[in-house]
Amino acid sequence: MDERFAAFRSRACEMDRWDPLKSFRELFHIPPGTVYMDGNSLGLPPKAAGDALAKTFGEWRDLAIGGWLEGTPPWFHLAEEAGRRMAPLMGASPDEVVMSGSTTVNLHALVSTFYQPSGIRTKIVADELNFPSDIYALAGQVRLKGLDPKEHLVLVRSRDGRTIDEDDIISAFDDRTALALLPGVLYRSGQLLDMERLVKEAHKRDILIGFDCAHSAGALPHRLSDWDADFAFWCSYKYLNGGPGSPAFLYINRRHFGREPGLAGWFGFDKSRQFDMDLEFSHARSAGGWQIGTPPVLSASPLLPSLDIFSRAGMERLRHKSLALTGFLAEILEGTLSSAPYGYSVGTPGEEHRRGGHLAVEHPEAWRICQALKKRKIIPDFRPPRVIRLAPVPLYSSFGDVLAVAEALKEIVDGREYEDFSPVRDAVS
Ligand SMILES: *Cc1c(COP(=O)(O)O)cnc(C)c1O
């Protein structure tokens, strides 16, 4: 075993030496002495984020109301500007993406726009492994139309409790389906769905389809426009490193710019006439039309330098390194730590085209192992009942970090370190 780890160690050194992205690590604040594996829940701050916040504060202090037109960028156009910088990462045109709201609010804004049950087409197809907030919001949208979610919200079942088979989703599409809403990457197992295929199959049956990309945005390249997705939304505090509570994004396929926004508000008004204060709503013919109210200027400021880092690193190169990192971790776990006494298994699909940015490592003692990892200053997160999520983020994680995690997982079982911790869970995990 020690020899095998020695071999892994020398491979990690080699891969780090030749990593074309290694200099990006210097651009981030990494909590001292820690190995951070939770960038899929809350990305680390770029060093430029503090300056960006200070700059926005300075504009507020020095320009006051003038910042709406004189800030850099002008606050009045900030949401569109952030959308322009975000769009290339998602394979969208600049006017198809805008910064707005939160993930869940954007789901409401978009589903209320695109879910128009009529005749026998009344159902929404989603999946039972999606993030609970999405399911709560979808059920709320169905109720707002006067329908019963028990009948009209169809949740595709998982066969193994981890993944959703695209064939099962497609079989759920029928002439009673009005809309489909699915995740790009499943938040627990890290399965990447074949979004292109799902769009094609939905459109064949005249079904509108949108994606929650909270766990795929910033983790892998998207081609939303080429795939012809109808809409999408995602947050910016996970892989995109925008900071806690940073604003989210939404994508509207330009084919739909003429649709009436479901949750209309004055920031969606055609910008050139917004301050005419006309009582007749006329939305911008761009994704900007789906904004609701004033953008959170301070909370958005760290996001712009982070998006600039992504554009320099390049989403394709990041994906390449991400797959190498998660592949290396899966290889070590499956090769050395799967049998007794270790008993770790990987719940994320092994094929690269089905894998998102994190690995779901399963163990019956997952919760207590997470506590033992944290005591060693390795930061994972836990998802019940038995998943240790580990996200080596290509902008700031190294192959050496991945090896350190694997060694810790081994030693925690060797020394039964997890037995020092209580099985009772904290409120935030
Ligand atoms: C993180 C996440 C959310 C969070 O929603 P907020 O409105 O940003 O709190 C929602 N859905 C999915 C799939 C997520 O991964």
XYZ file of C-alpha atoms and ligand atoms in Angstrom:
444
model
C 0.000 0.000 0.000
C 2.742 2.467 0.933
C 4.490 1.763 -2.345
C 1.332 2.449 -4.262
C 0.906 5.764 -2.487
C 4.548 6.603 -3.213
C 3.778 6.037 -6.901
C 0.656 8.227 -6.668
C 2.764 10.885 -4.967
C 5.301 11.032 -7.745
C 2.547 11.167 -10.360
C 0.881 14.033 -8.481
C 4.207 15.922 -8.470
C 4.633 15.394 -12.200
C 1.108 16.478 -13.024
C 1.476 19.589 -10.884
C 4.814 20.415 -12.494
C 3.322 20.320 -15.995
C -0.042 21.864 -15.119
C -0.545 24.829 -17.500
C -3.048 26.369 -15.057
C -0.945 26.167 -11.898
C -0.227 29.907 -11.765
C -3.959 30.647 -11.291
C -3.775 29.332 -7.712
C -1.830 32.486 -6.789
C -4.870 34.583 -7.714
C -6.983 33.156 -4.874
C -7.085 33.423 -1.107
C -6.769 29.870 0.178
C -7.410 29.604 3.935
C -3.947 28.995 5.426
C -3.024 25.371 5.958
C -6.201 24.005 4.397
C -6.982 21.802 1.455
C -10.239 23.235 0.151
C -12.543 20.746 -1.584
C -15.811 22.658 -1.299
C -15.635 25.066 -4.232
C -18.840 23.492 -5.538
C -20.710 24.969 -2.569
C -18.826 28.217 -2.017
C -15.914 29.135 -4.259
C -12.853 30.810 -2.754
C -12.341 34.560 -3.146
C -10.093 35.805 -5.930
C -7.528 38.202 -4.421
C -8.951 40.853 -6.755
C -12.382 40.492 -5.097
C -11.426 42.610 -2.072
C -10.204 45.446 -4.293
C -13.337 45.222 -6.406
C -15.536 45.528 -3.327
C -13.467 48.465 -2.075
C -13.695 50.133 -5.484
C -17.493 49.839 -5.519
C -17.664 51.158 -1.992
C -15.455 54.088 -3.096
C -17.845 54.828 -5.955
C -20.777 54.848 -3.555
C -18.826 57.141 -1.204
C -17.528 59.525 -3.892
C -20.211 59.440 -6.571
C -23.300 58.578 -4.493
C -26.300 58.486 -6.850
C -23.941 59.406 -9.701
C -22.579 55.831 -9.623
C -25.593 54.634 -11.607
C -24.132 56.272 -14.708
C -20.543 57.062 -13.724
C -19.479 53.858 -11.970
C -17.142 51.502 -13.840
C -19.061 49.778 -15.174
C -22.069 52.077 -14.639
C -24.316 50.372 -12.076
C -27.298 50.913 -14.356
C -25.752 48.541 -16.917
C -23.978 46.226 -14.462
C -26.365 43.287 -14.838
C -26.070 43.317 -18.628
C -22.288 43.801 -18.454
C -21.916 40.811 -16.103
C -24.155 38.814 -18.479
C -21.915 39.744 -21.431
C -18.844 38.470 -19.586
C -20.646 35.330 -18.427
C -22.169 34.403 -21.805
C -19.062 32.867 -23.453
C -18.682 30.398 -20.571
C -22.191 29.129 -21.297
C -22.079 29.160 -25.095
C -24.623 31.954 -25.342
C -24.768 35.316 -27.108
C -24.029 38.335 -24.906
C -27.652 39.512 -24.907
C -29.001 36.059 -23.971
C -27.526 36.177 -20.447
C -28.127 38.617 -17.619
C -27.171 38.745 -13.946
C -30.288 38.716 -11.796
C -31.878 37.427 -8.625
C -30.952 34.112 -7.069
C -31.106 30.605 -8.476
C -34.529 29.961 -6.992
C -35.959 33.367 -7.903
C -34.761 32.873 -11.478
C -36.455 29.493 -11.583
C -39.698 31.232 -10.597
C -39.160 34.026 -13.141
C -38.464 31.584 -15.972
C -40.952 28.852 -15.180
C -43.689 31.445 -14.729
C -42.806 32.642 -18.231
C -42.494 29.281 -19.981
C -44.996 27.103 -18.134
C -48.306 27.882 -19.794
C -50.463 24.786 -19.344
C -53.143 24.543 -21.973
C -55.438 21.787 -23.213
C -53.958 18.458 -22.195
C -50.406 19.841 -22.019
C -50.297 20.618 -18.321
C -47.380 18.702 -16.843
C -43.858 19.614 -15.796
C -41.220 16.875 -15.963
C -38.391 17.140 -13.421
C -36.366 14.545 -11.520
C -36.474 13.249 -7.990
C -32.760 13.884 -7.392
C -32.859 17.611 -8.100
C -32.007 20.131 -5.390
C -35.060 20.406 -3.119
C -35.464 24.161 -3.652
C -36.150 23.513 -7.330
C -38.830 20.972 -6.489
C -40.476 23.313 -3.941
C -40.483 26.114 -6.507
C -41.860 23.924 -9.310
C -44.650 22.673 -7.055
C -45.403 26.307 -6.181
C -45.572 27.232 -9.870
C -47.975 24.359 -10.567
C -50.211 25.475 -7.678
C -50.175 29.064 -8.957
C -51.789 27.747 -12.138
C -54.550 26.198 -10.020
C -53.242 22.652 -10.562
C -52.193 19.892 -8.182
C -48.446 19.117 -8.150
C -49.215 15.498 -7.229
C -50.682 15.085 -10.681
C -48.961 17.739 -12.766
C -45.384 17.665 -11.468
C -43.817 14.448 -12.710
C -40.572 13.468 -10.962
C -38.514 10.985 -12.941
C -37.250 8.261 -10.607
C -33.647 7.233 -10.173
C -32.844 3.562 -10.628
C -29.903 3.554 -8.242
C -30.520 6.531 -5.948
C -27.576 8.377 -7.510
C -28.150 8.981 -11.165
C -30.994 9.629 -13.564
C -31.092 7.727 -16.815
C -31.692 10.061 -19.772
C -33.844 7.334 -21.352
C -36.150 7.456 -18.327
C -36.473 11.232 -18.683
C -37.263 10.903 -22.372
C -39.839 8.182 -21.655
C -41.563 10.615 -19.289
C -41.969 13.161 -22.124
C -45.364 12.812 -23.724
C -48.160 14.863 -25.242
C -49.261 15.955 -21.768
C -45.854 17.498 -20.986
C -45.705 21.273 -21.253
C -42.251 21.874 -19.791
C -39.155 20.014 -18.602
C -36.725 21.358 -16.015
C -33.571 19.410 -15.263
C -30.193 19.981 -13.660
C -27.052 20.168 -15.796
C -25.104 18.334 -13.098
C -26.855 16.544 -10.230
C -25.850 18.212 -6.979
C -25.276 15.046 -4.988
C -23.783 12.423 -7.296
C -22.134 14.839 -9.731
C -23.718 13.131 -12.756
C -23.635 15.319 -15.874
C -26.785 14.981 -17.956
C -26.672 14.992 -21.758
C -28.341 18.377 -22.134
C -28.031 18.441 -25.923
C -29.856 15.137 -26.304
C -32.567 16.136 -23.842
C -33.251 19.377 -25.734
C -33.509 17.492 -29.011
C -35.922 14.917 -27.592
C -38.029 17.553 -25.821
C -38.319 19.728 -28.921
C -39.292 16.740 -31.076
C -42.367 16.521 -28.855
C -43.026 20.298 -28.702
C -41.910 20.447 -25.064
C -40.049 23.502 -23.758
C -36.947 22.673 -21.734
C -34.733 24.566 -19.293
C -31.747 23.701 -17.127
C -30.587 24.511 -13.631
C -26.856 24.904 -14.199
C -25.934 25.753 -10.583
C -23.563 22.772 -10.461
C -22.332 22.941 -14.038
C -21.704 26.684 -14.622
C -17.987 27.330 -14.229
C -17.328 23.585 -13.946
C -17.571 22.673 -17.629
C -18.219 24.281 -21.013
C -21.827 24.655 -22.151
C -23.246 25.325 -25.598
C -26.700 26.509 -24.567
C -27.423 28.287 -27.861
C -26.145 25.485 -30.116
C -28.108 22.967 -28.089
C -31.081 25.302 -28.473
C -32.103 25.125 -24.791
C -35.105 27.354 -24.140
C -33.836 28.803 -20.852
C -31.352 28.208 -18.045
C -30.255 29.714 -14.737
C -27.421 29.300 -12.262
C -25.860 30.877 -9.190
C -22.446 32.528 -9.052
C -21.241 31.603 -5.575
C -20.290 27.987 -6.354
C -17.695 27.358 -9.092
C -17.905 30.997 -10.216
C -16.427 32.355 -6.943
C -18.741 35.369 -6.652
C -18.938 35.211 -2.841
C -21.698 34.247 -0.377
C -25.064 35.366 -1.711
C -23.623 36.780 -4.936
C -26.285 37.322 -7.614
C -27.329 34.608 -10.051
C -27.699 34.532 -13.842
C -30.345 33.566 -16.307
C -30.269 32.611 -19.974
C -33.108 33.097 -22.441
C -32.837 31.713 -25.941
C -33.208 34.717 -28.296
C -36.130 32.940 -29.988
C -38.091 33.788 -26.845
C -37.161 37.466 -26.381
C -40.691 38.432 -27.420
C -42.403 36.388 -24.691
C -43.939 38.253 -21.791
C -41.819 37.889 -18.595
C -43.794 36.042 -15.930
C -42.451 38.076 -13.012
C -42.305 41.535 -14.578
C -40.452 44.346 -12.837
C -39.042 47.752 -13.726
C -35.441 46.586 -14.246
C -36.711 44.430 -17.080
C -38.028 47.513 -18.870
C -36.369 48.525 -22.129
C -33.359 50.393 -20.655
C -33.574 53.369 -22.992
C -37.017 54.226 -21.644
C -36.956 52.791 -18.104
C -36.982 56.221 -16.478
C -39.947 57.431 -18.492
C -41.863 55.605 -15.742
C -44.523 54.517 -18.197
C -47.185 52.368 -16.512
C -47.415 50.134 -19.578
C -44.624 47.511 -19.178
C -42.444 47.034 -22.235
C -39.614 44.610 -21.558
C -36.150 44.706 -23.058
C -35.909 42.315 -26.021
C -32.978 40.494 -24.435
C -32.397 38.368 -21.338
C -32.308 41.729 -19.526
C -36.098 41.820 -19.884
C -36.346 39.129 -17.189
C -34.727 41.193 -14.440
C -37.090 42.225 -11.702
C -35.635 44.951 -9.485
C -32.464 46.890 -8.692
C -29.328 44.723 -9.000
C -27.257 44.117 -5.830
C -24.330 46.294 -6.884
C -22.099 45.645 -3.863
C -22.693 41.880 -3.866
C -21.968 41.725 -7.585
C -18.647 43.518 -7.506
C -16.361 40.534 -6.660
C -17.896 38.589 -9.501
C -16.430 40.632 -12.346
C -12.759 39.913 -11.547
C -13.668 36.248 -11.118
C -15.281 36.123 -14.581
C -12.149 37.746 -16.000
C -10.072 34.945 -14.479
C -12.310 32.373 -16.177
C -11.912 34.069 -19.522
C -8.124 34.024 -19.160
C -7.990 30.395 -18.015
C -10.456 29.207 -20.670
C -13.343 26.890 -19.889
C -11.980 24.063 -22.087
C -8.628 24.042 -20.302
C -10.359 24.168 -16.922
C -12.550 21.221 -17.850
C -9.538 19.250 -19.000
C -7.781 19.743 -15.653
C -10.985 19.178 -13.679
C -11.471 15.760 -15.298
C -7.846 14.891 -14.609
C -8.252 15.880 -10.934
C -11.476 13.968 -10.326
C -10.197 11.060 -12.435
C -7.030 10.850 -10.326
C -9.025 10.874 -7.092
C -11.433 8.200 -8.359
C -8.501 6.066 -9.498
C -6.823 6.182 -6.071
C -10.047 5.494 -4.191
C -11.198 2.671 -6.423
C -7.727 1.178 -6.708
C -6.717 1.214 -3.054
C -9.494 2.263 -0.691
C -12.569 0.407 -1.874
C -12.154 -2.928 -0.138
C -12.119 -3.723 3.604
C -11.322 -2.122 5.933
C -11.792 1.112 3.931
C -15.042 0.623 2.080
C -15.064 3.880 0.081
C -16.945 3.891 -3.204
C -17.424 6.525 -5.895
C -21.059 7.345 -6.692
C -20.221 9.635 -9.620
C -20.351 8.075 -13.089
C -16.894 7.007 -14.240
C -17.294 8.105 -17.882
C -15.938 11.592 -18.434
C -18.926 12.715 -20.491
C -21.216 11.884 -17.545
C -19.112 13.499 -14.805
C -19.458 17.060 -13.494
C -16.907 18.923 -11.388
C -17.075 17.001 -8.115
C -16.873 13.437 -6.897
C -19.435 11.882 -4.596
C -17.515 9.535 -2.322
C -19.788 7.200 -0.424
C -19.172 5.611 2.953
C -21.517 4.449 5.747
C -19.637 6.773 8.159
C -19.640 9.711 5.714
C -20.798 12.299 8.244
C -18.192 11.460 10.875
C -15.452 11.108 8.250
C -16.277 14.640 7.083
C -15.752 15.862 10.646
C -12.406 14.065 10.825
C -11.373 15.606 7.475
C -12.225 19.080 8.760
C -10.160 18.507 11.894
C -7.269 17.842 9.509
C -8.090 21.118 7.701
C -9.407 19.362 4.640
C -12.762 20.882 3.728
C -15.341 18.599 2.079
C -19.086 18.781 2.383
C -21.565 16.169 3.400
C -24.837 15.269 1.751
C -27.079 12.777 3.497
C -27.248 9.950 3.885
C -23.699 8.861 3.040
C -22.022 11.182 0.555
C -18.735 13.032 1.042
C -18.625 15.574 -1.772
C -15.140 16.501 -2.924
C -14.593 19.199 -5.533
C -11.008 19.742 -6.605
C -11.377 23.060 -8.434
C -9.003 23.439 -11.398
C -8.371 27.153 -10.780
C -6.927 26.627 -7.319
C -6.602 22.911 -6.496
C -3.554 20.807 -7.260
C -2.977 17.120 -7.826
C -1.024 17.245 -4.561
C -4.246 18.405 -2.848
C -6.092 15.427 -4.294
C -3.438 13.074 -3.014
C -3.576 14.688 0.444
C -7.324 14.058 0.552
C -6.917 10.407 -0.421
C -4.198 9.890 2.181
C -6.383 11.502 4.835
C -9.341 9.280 3.901
C -7.071 6.265 4.335
C -5.583 7.375 7.662
C -8.962 8.349 9.122
C -10.075 4.747 8.721
C -6.683 3.253 9.713
C -6.755 5.191 13.003
C -10.559 5.068 13.409
C -10.362 8.849 13.829
C -14.018 9.305 12.880
C -15.058 7.575 16.112
C -14.072 10.760 17.995
C -17.044 12.594 16.471
C -20.733 12.645 17.238
C -23.163 11.203 14.713
C -25.420 14.267 15.269
C -25.295 16.645 12.296
C -24.773 20.438 12.296
C -27.302 22.813 10.710
C -25.052 23.640 7.744
C -23.045 20.841 6.221
C -27.108 25.709 -5.134
C -28.374 25.361 -5.794
C -29.525 26.130 -5.571
C -29.508 27.266 -4.598
O -30.528 28.172 -4.785
P -30.376 29.665 -4.258
O -31.621 30.297 -4.696
O -29.126 30.222 -4.885
O -30.215 29.591 -2.783
C -30.691 25.780 -6.260
N -30.717 24.735 -7.111
C -29.605 23.978 -7.328
C -29.673 22.818 -8.284
C -28.421 24.261 -6.671
O -27.348 23.507 -6.885
